[in-house]
Amino acid sequence: MYRFLLTPRWWVINVFTVLAIPVCLFMGSWQLSRFETRVNTHNQQQEEASGERKAEARPLRDLLPVTAKTSGERATATGRYDTAHQLLVPDRRLDGRDGFYVLTLLRVDGGGGAGAKALPVVRGWLPGDADDPAATAEVPAPPSGEVTVTGALQASEHQGGDGVSASGGLPRGQLGMISAASLVNLVPYQVYDAWVTSSQAPGVLEPVPPTAAEGTGLDIKAFQNLGYTGEWFVFAGFVVFMWFRLFRREAETARDLALGLTPPEPTAPTAPDADRTPDDAERTRSPGAPV
C-alpha cells in the first residue's frame, strides 16, 4: 500500500522534506542565538554603564575612533565653544516628551585657531518645538573662554536612526542628523566623526542619556531576530504537517484501490438529441410549428 513512496514524485517530496526541516531548525536556532547575544550585550552594557558613571573620564583621543566598546564611555575634551555655530536638533524625544537637542561645536585642537578640529557636543535637551521662538528663547548661551566638557561618547548618527531626519529642508540653525557628514557643509573647519552628550546640562536644559551602539542592546532589530526565530520554527512545523497530509491522502487512495472502492469513472455526456428518432421529433413538435 505504501509503494507510492518509491515513485519519482515522492522521492522529490521526501528529499525536499529531509533537507527543509534541518535548514529551518538551523536558521531558527541562529536567529535565537543572535537575540540571546543582544540580550547578553544589553546586560553587559547596563553593568558597564553603571560602572562608567563612577569611572574617571578618559581623554577624547584615547577613545577614538568610536567602536561598540568605546561607545557610551565617559570622555573629556578641552577647548572653546564656537558660539556662532550653535545648532538645534529637532524632533527628539526624552521620557516620552517631544523636544529638541541643543548642539554646540567645541573646537578642541589647535587652540581655537584656523587648524582647530571641532567636537559636536549636545549640551542638553529642551521640551517644545525647535521652530517656536518662545521655546528657543530659553536656550542658554554657551560659555565663553576655555572649557572642559565631560560626557558620554557617541558614534555619528546615520539615516534611519531613531529621531534622525535626513530629508533636508530644515530652517537655518537646525540639524537633522548629528554626524560629521552633515556638519561639514555648515562649518568652515573639520569635525570629529563622533559626538558627546554632556553629563552636565546648564540652565533649563536636561541631560541627554547615551544610546547603545548600533547592533547591540535590546533595540527593534533584536526583537526582529526573536520574531524570525518563531517564523523559522513555524516553517519547520509546516513542512512536517504538509508531508503527513500528503502522505495520508496518498495512503487512503492506495487503500481504496486495494479494496476496490474506486469511484466510478465519469462517462462522456451525450448530445440531447443524439438518441431521438424522427418520430419522437414529430410527436414533440409544437402544434403551431410550421411543417
JSON list of C-alpha atoms in Angstrom, two decimals, residues 141-289:
[
{"chain": "A", "resi": 141, "resn": "ALA", "atom": "CA", "xyz": [24.13, 80.67, 25.51]},
{"chain": "A", "resi": 142, "resn": "PRO", "atom": "CA", "xyz": [27.32, 78.58, 25.53]},
{"chain": "A", "resi": 143, "resn": "PRO", "atom": "CA", "xyz": [30.03, 79.74, 27.91]},
{"chain": "A", "resi": 144, "resn": "SER", "atom": "CA", "xyz": [32.92, 81.77, 26.55]},
{"chain": "A", "resi": 145, "resn": "GLY", "atom": "CA", "xyz": [36.55, 81.02, 27.13]},
{"chain": "A", "resi": 146, "resn": "GLU", "atom": "CA", "xyz": [38.22, 77.67, 27.56]},
{"chain": "A", "resi": 147, "resn": "VAL", "atom": "CA", "xyz": [36.00, 74.93, 28.99]},
{"chain": "A", "resi": 148, "resn": "THR", "atom": "CA", "xyz": [36.36, 71.22, 29.77]},
{"chain": "A", "resi": 149, "resn": "VAL", "atom": "CA", "xyz": [33.45, 69.05, 28.68]},
{"chain": "A", "resi": 150, "resn": "THR", "atom": "CA", "xyz": [32.76, 65.61, 30.14]},
{"chain": "A", "resi": 151, "resn": "GLY", "atom": "CA", "xyz": [30.13, 63.28, 28.75]},
{"chain": "A", "resi": 152, "resn": "ALA", "atom": "CA", "xyz": [29.29, 60.01, 27.03]},
{"chain": "A", "resi": 153, "resn": "LEU", "atom": "CA", "xyz": [30.97, 59.39, 23.70]},
{"chain": "A", "resi": 154, "resn": "GLN", "atom": "CA", "xyz": [28.59, 58.56, 20.84]},
{"chain": "A", "resi": 155, "resn": "ALA", "atom": "CA", "xyz": [29.04, 57.40, 17.24]},
{"chain": "A", "resi": 156, "resn": "SER", "atom": "CA", "xyz": [27.84, 59.60, 14.40]},
{"chain": "A", "resi": 157, "resn": "GLU", "atom": "CA", "xyz": [24.19, 59.13, 13.57]},
{"chain": "A", "resi": 158, "resn": "HIS", "atom": "CA", "xyz": [23.05, 57.65, 10.28]},
{"chain": "A", "resi": 159, "resn": "GLN", "atom": "CA", "xyz": [19.93, 57.74, 8.16]},
{"chain": "A", "resi": 160, "resn": "GLY", "atom": "CA", "xyz": [17.22, 55.52, 9.61]},
{"chain": "A", "resi": 161, "resn": "GLY", "atom": "CA", "xyz": [18.29, 56.03, 13.22]},
{"chain": "A", "resi": 162, "resn": "ASP", "atom": "CA", "xyz": [15.82, 56.89, 15.96]},
{"chain": "A", "resi": 163, "resn": "GLY", "atom": "CA", "xyz": [14.71, 60.52, 15.56]},
{"chain": "A", "resi": 164, "resn": "VAL", "atom": "CA", "xyz": [17.11, 61.18, 12.68]},
{"chain": "A", "resi": 165, "resn": "SER", "atom": "CA", "xyz": [15.78, 63.42, 9.91]},
{"chain": "A", "resi": 166, "resn": "ALA", "atom": "CA", "xyz": [17.90, 63.21, 6.75]},
{"chain": "A", "resi": 167, "resn": "SER", "atom": "CA", "xyz": [15.30, 64.59, 4.34]},
{"chain": "A", "resi": 168, "resn": "GLY", "atom": "CA", "xyz": [16.73, 68.11, 4.45]},
{"chain": "A", "resi": 169, "resn": "GLY", "atom": "CA", "xyz": [14.70, 71.28, 4.15]},
{"chain": "A", "resi": 170, "resn": "LEU", "atom": "CA", "xyz": [15.29, 72.33, 7.77]},
{"chain": "A", "resi": 171, "resn": "PRO", "atom": "CA", "xyz": [15.43, 76.03, 8.67]},
{"chain": "A", "resi": 172, "resn": "ARG", "atom": "CA", "xyz": [18.76, 77.74, 9.16]},
{"chain": "A", "resi": 173, "resn": "GLY", "atom": "CA", "xyz": [20.27, 76.86, 12.52]},
{"chain": "A", "resi": 174, "resn": "GLN", "atom": "CA", "xyz": [18.78, 73.37, 12.67]},
{"chain": "A", "resi": 175, "resn": "LEU", "atom": "CA", "xyz": [20.38, 69.97, 12.09]},
{"chain": "A", "resi": 176, "resn": "GLY", "atom": "CA", "xyz": [18.58, 66.71, 11.35]},
{"chain": "A", "resi": 177, "resn": "MET", "atom": "CA", "xyz": [21.43, 64.23, 11.85]},
{"chain": "A", "resi": 178, "resn": "ILE", "atom": "CA", "xyz": [24.42, 64.51, 14.20]},
{"chain": "A", "resi": 179, "resn": "SER", "atom": "CA", "xyz": [27.32, 63.42, 12.04]},
{"chain": "A", "resi": 180, "resn": "ALA", "atom": "CA", "xyz": [30.49, 64.79, 10.51]},
{"chain": "A", "resi": 181, "resn": "ALA", "atom": "CA", "xyz": [28.96, 64.36, 7.05]},
{"chain": "A", "resi": 182, "resn": "SER", "atom": "CA", "xyz": [26.04, 66.65, 7.99]},
{"chain": "A", "resi": 183, "resn": "LEU", "atom": "CA", "xyz": [28.22, 69.28, 9.65]},
{"chain": "A", "resi": 184, "resn": "VAL", "atom": "CA", "xyz": [30.99, 69.51, 7.08]},
{"chain": "A", "resi": 185, "resn": "ASN", "atom": "CA", "xyz": [28.95, 71.88, 4.91]},
{"chain": "A", "resi": 186, "resn": "LEU", "atom": "CA", "xyz": [27.83, 74.02, 7.85]},
{"chain": "A", "resi": 187, "resn": "VAL", "atom": "CA", "xyz": [31.15, 74.95, 9.46]},
{"chain": "A", "resi": 188, "resn": "PRO", "atom": "CA", "xyz": [34.47, 76.11, 7.96]},
{"chain": "A", "resi": 189, "resn": "TYR", "atom": "CA", "xyz": [36.61, 73.51, 9.79]},
{"chain": "A", "resi": 190, "resn": "GLN", "atom": "CA", "xyz": [36.93, 69.77, 10.27]},
{"chain": "A", "resi": 191, "resn": "VAL", "atom": "CA", "xyz": [34.65, 67.87, 12.63]},
{"chain": "A", "resi": 192, "resn": "TYR", "atom": "CA", "xyz": [35.27, 64.66, 14.55]},
{"chain": "A", "resi": 193, "resn": "ASP", "atom": "CA", "xyz": [33.32, 61.62, 13.40]},
{"chain": "A", "resi": 194, "resn": "ALA", "atom": "CA", "xyz": [31.78, 61.37, 16.87]},
{"chain": "A", "resi": 195, "resn": "TRP", "atom": "CA", "xyz": [29.86, 63.47, 19.37]},
{"chain": "A", "resi": 196, "resn": "VAL", "atom": "CA", "xyz": [29.47, 63.79, 23.12]},
{"chain": "A", "resi": 197, "resn": "THR", "atom": "CA", "xyz": [26.33, 64.16, 25.19]},
{"chain": "A", "resi": 198, "resn": "SER", "atom": "CA", "xyz": [27.29, 66.30, 28.15]},
{"chain": "A", "resi": 199, "resn": "SER", "atom": "CA", "xyz": [26.61, 64.89, 31.60]},
{"chain": "A", "resi": 200, "resn": "GLN", "atom": "CA", "xyz": [26.10, 68.42, 32.98]},
{"chain": "A", "resi": 201, "resn": "ALA", "atom": "CA", "xyz": [23.25, 70.33, 31.32]},
{"chain": "A", "resi": 202, "resn": "PRO", "atom": "CA", "xyz": [23.24, 74.07, 32.02]},
{"chain": "A", "resi": 203, "resn": "GLY", "atom": "CA", "xyz": [20.19, 76.11, 32.95]},
{"chain": "A", "resi": 204, "resn": "VAL", "atom": "CA", "xyz": [16.83, 74.73, 31.87]},
{"chain": "A", "resi": 205, "resn": "LEU", "atom": "CA", "xyz": [18.39, 72.04, 29.68]},
{"chain": "A", "resi": 206, "resn": "GLU", "atom": "CA", "xyz": [18.11, 68.38, 30.63]},
{"chain": "A", "resi": 207, "resn": "PRO", "atom": "CA", "xyz": [20.98, 65.91, 30.12]},
{"chain": "A", "resi": 208, "resn": "VAL", "atom": "CA", "xyz": [20.59, 63.55, 27.16]},
{"chain": "A", "resi": 209, "resn": "PRO", "atom": "CA", "xyz": [21.28, 59.91, 28.13]},
{"chain": "A", "resi": 210, "resn": "PRO", "atom": "CA", "xyz": [23.66, 57.98, 25.87]},
{"chain": "A", "resi": 211, "resn": "THR", "atom": "CA", "xyz": [22.27, 55.45, 23.42]},
{"chain": "A", "resi": 212, "resn": "ALA", "atom": "CA", "xyz": [23.52, 51.93, 22.81]},
{"chain": "A", "resi": 213, "resn": "ALA", "atom": "CA", "xyz": [25.86, 51.34, 19.90]},
{"chain": "A", "resi": 214, "resn": "GLU", "atom": "CA", "xyz": [24.28, 50.13, 16.68]},
{"chain": "A", "resi": 215, "resn": "GLY", "atom": "CA", "xyz": [23.88, 46.35, 16.57]},
{"chain": "A", "resi": 216, "resn": "THR", "atom": "CA", "xyz": [23.86, 45.99, 20.35]},
{"chain": "A", "resi": 217, "resn": "GLY", "atom": "CA", "xyz": [21.26, 46.22, 23.07]},
{"chain": "A", "resi": 218, "resn": "LEU", "atom": "CA", "xyz": [17.53, 45.48, 23.00]},
{"chain": "A", "resi": 219, "resn": "ASP", "atom": "CA", "xyz": [16.50, 47.61, 20.05]},
{"chain": "A", "resi": 220, "resn": "ILE", "atom": "CA", "xyz": [13.85, 46.86, 17.42]},
{"chain": "A", "resi": 221, "resn": "LYS", "atom": "CA", "xyz": [16.29, 44.69, 15.47]},
{"chain": "A", "resi": 222, "resn": "ALA", "atom": "CA", "xyz": [16.78, 42.45, 18.48]},
{"chain": "A", "resi": 223, "resn": "PHE", "atom": "CA", "xyz": [13.08, 41.70, 18.64]},
{"chain": "A", "resi": 224, "resn": "GLN", "atom": "CA", "xyz": [13.06, 41.18, 14.88]},
{"chain": "A", "resi": 225, "resn": "ASN", "atom": "CA", "xyz": [15.57, 38.38, 15.47]},
{"chain": "A", "resi": 226, "resn": "LEU", "atom": "CA", "xyz": [13.17, 36.87, 18.01]},
{"chain": "A", "resi": 227, "resn": "GLY", "atom": "CA", "xyz": [10.31, 37.11, 15.51]},
{"chain": "A", "resi": 228, "resn": "TYR", "atom": "CA", "xyz": [12.40, 35.46, 12.80]},
{"chain": "A", "resi": 229, "resn": "THR", "atom": "CA", "xyz": [13.16, 32.65, 15.24]},
{"chain": "A", "resi": 230, "resn": "GLY", "atom": "CA", "xyz": [9.47, 31.86, 15.61]},
{"chain": "A", "resi": 231, "resn": "GLU", "atom": "CA", "xyz": [8.92, 32.09, 11.85]},
{"chain": "A", "resi": 232, "resn": "TRP", "atom": "CA", "xyz": [11.64, 29.54, 11.04]},
{"chain": "A", "resi": 233, "resn": "PHE", "atom": "CA", "xyz": [10.34, 27.07, 13.63]},
{"chain": "A", "resi": 234, "resn": "VAL", "atom": "CA", "xyz": [6.81, 27.52, 12.26]},
{"chain": "A", "resi": 235, "resn": "PHE", "atom": "CA", "xyz": [8.14, 26.81, 8.76]},
{"chain": "A", "resi": 236, "resn": "ALA", "atom": "CA", "xyz": [9.68, 23.56, 10.01]},
{"chain": "A", "resi": 237, "resn": "GLY", "atom": "CA", "xyz": [6.39, 22.50, 11.57]},
{"chain": "A", "resi": 238, "resn": "PHE", "atom": "CA", "xyz": [4.51, 23.44, 8.41]},
{"chain": "A", "resi": 239, "resn": "VAL", "atom": "CA", "xyz": [6.79, 21.24, 6.28]},
{"chain": "A", "resi": 240, "resn": "VAL", "atom": "CA", "xyz": [6.12, 18.26, 8.58]},
{"chain": "A", "resi": 241, "resn": "PHE", "atom": "CA", "xyz": [2.39, 18.97, 8.56]},
{"chain": "A", "resi": 242, "resn": "MET", "atom": "CA", "xyz": [2.21, 19.14, 4.77]},
{"chain": "A", "resi": 243, "resn": "TRP", "atom": "CA", "xyz": [4.21, 15.91, 4.39]},
{"chain": "A", "resi": 244, "resn": "PHE", "atom": "CA", "xyz": [1.86, 13.98, 6.68]},
{"chain": "A", "resi": 245, "resn": "ARG", "atom": "CA", "xyz": [-1.15, 15.48, 4.96]},
{"chain": "A", "resi": 246, "resn": "LEU", "atom": "CA", "xyz": [0.06, 14.39, 1.51]},
{"chain": "A", "resi": 247, "resn": "PHE", "atom": "CA", "xyz": [1.10, 11.00, 2.86]},
{"chain": "A", "resi": 248, "resn": "ARG", "atom": "CA", "xyz": [-2.28, 10.34, 4.48]},
{"chain": "A", "resi": 249, "resn": "ARG", "atom": "CA", "xyz": [-4.18, 11.34, 1.35]},
{"chain": "A", "resi": 250, "resn": "GLU", "atom": "CA", "xyz": [-2.00, 9.13, -0.84]},
{"chain": "A", "resi": 251, "resn": "ALA", "atom": "CA", "xyz": [-2.28, 6.20, 1.60]},
{"chain": "A", "resi": 252, "resn": "GLU", "atom": "CA", "xyz": [-6.07, 6.49, 1.71]},
{"chain": "A", "resi": 253, "resn": "THR", "atom": "CA", "xyz": [-6.22, 6.49, -2.08]},
{"chain": "A", "resi": 254, "resn": "ALA", "atom": "CA", "xyz": [-3.98, 3.42, -2.27]},
{"chain": "A", "resi": 255, "resn": "ARG", "atom": "CA", "xyz": [-6.14, 1.61, 0.34]},
{"chain": "A", "resi": 256, "resn": "ASP", "atom": "CA", "xyz": [-9.34, 2.37, -1.55]},
{"chain": "A", "resi": 257, "resn": "LEU", "atom": "CA", "xyz": [-7.81, 0.98, -4.72]},
{"chain": "A", "resi": 258, "resn": "ALA", "atom": "CA", "xyz": [-6.74, -2.18, -2.88]},
{"chain": "A", "resi": 259, "resn": "LEU", "atom": "CA", "xyz": [-10.29, -2.71, -1.56]},
{"chain": "A", "resi": 260, "resn": "GLY", "atom": "CA", "xyz": [-11.88, -1.99, -4.93]},
{"chain": "A", "resi": 261, "resn": "LEU", "atom": "CA", "xyz": [-13.53, 1.16, -3.62]},
{"chain": "A", "resi": 262, "resn": "THR", "atom": "CA", "xyz": [-12.58, 3.19, -6.64]},
{"chain": "A", "resi": 263, "resn": "PRO", "atom": "CA", "xyz": [-15.05, 5.89, -7.66]},
{"chain": "A", "resi": 264, "resn": "PRO", "atom": "CA", "xyz": [-16.85, 5.24, -10.96]},
{"chain": "A", "resi": 265, "resn": "GLU", "atom": "CA", "xyz": [-15.25, 6.84, -13.94]},
{"chain": "A", "resi": 266, "resn": "PRO", "atom": "CA", "xyz": [-17.30, 9.71, -15.32]},
{"chain": "A", "resi": 267, "resn": "THR", "atom": "CA", "xyz": [-18.99, 8.94, -18.63]},
{"chain": "A", "resi": 268, "resn": "ALA", "atom": "CA", "xyz": [-18.85, 11.31, -21.53]},
{"chain": "A", "resi": 269, "resn": "PRO", "atom": "CA", "xyz": [-22.02, 13.41, -21.84]},
{"chain": "A", "resi": 270, "resn": "THR", "atom": "CA", "xyz": [-24.22, 12.74, -24.87]},
{"chain": "A", "resi": 271, "resn": "ALA", "atom": "CA", "xyz": [-25.92, 15.30, -27.03]},
{"chain": "A", "resi": 272, "resn": "PRO", "atom": "CA", "xyz": [-29.57, 15.85, -26.02]},
{"chain": "A", "resi": 273, "resn": "ASP", "atom": "CA", "xyz": [-30.96, 14.89, -29.47]},
{"chain": "A", "resi": 274, "resn": "ALA", "atom": "CA", "xyz": [-28.45, 12.13, -30.29]},
{"chain": "A", "resi": 275, "resn": "ASP", "atom": "CA", "xyz": [-30.85, 9.22, -29.44]},
{"chain": "A", "resi": 276, "resn": "ARG", "atom": "CA", "xyz": [-34.08, 10.78, -30.68]},
{"chain": "A", "resi": 277, "resn": "THR", "atom": "CA", "xyz": [-35.79, 9.29, -33.72]},
{"chain": "A", "resi": 278, "resn": "PRO", "atom": "CA", "xyz": [-37.66, 11.29, -36.40]},
{"chain": "A", "resi": 279, "resn": "ASP", "atom": "CA", "xyz": [-40.95, 10.00, -34.94]},
{"chain": "A", "resi": 280, "resn": "ASP", "atom": "CA", "xyz": [-40.02, 11.34, -31.49]},
{"chain": "A", "resi": 281, "resn": "ALA", "atom": "CA", "xyz": [-39.26, 14.70, -33.01]},
{"chain": "A", "resi": 282, "resn": "GLU", "atom": "CA", "xyz": [-42.63, 14.65, -34.81]},
{"chain": "A", "resi": 283, "resn": "ARG", "atom": "CA", "xyz": [-44.53, 13.91, -31.57]},
{"chain": "A", "resi": 284, "resn": "THR", "atom": "CA", "xyz": [-42.80, 16.63, -29.61]},
{"chain": "A", "resi": 285, "resn": "ARG", "atom": "CA", "xyz": [-43.27, 19.26, -32.28]},
{"chain": "A", "resi": 286, "resn": "SER", "atom": "CA", "xyz": [-45.44, 22.14, -31.26]},
{"chain": "A", "resi": 287, "resn": "PRO", "atom": "CA", "xyz": [-48.92, 22.11, -32.87]},
{"chain": "A", "resi": 288, "resn": "GLY", "atom": "CA", "xyz": [-48.43, 25.63, -34.20]},
{"chain": "A", "resi": 289, "resn": "ALA", "atom": "CA", "xyz": [-44.93, 24.99, -35.56]}
]
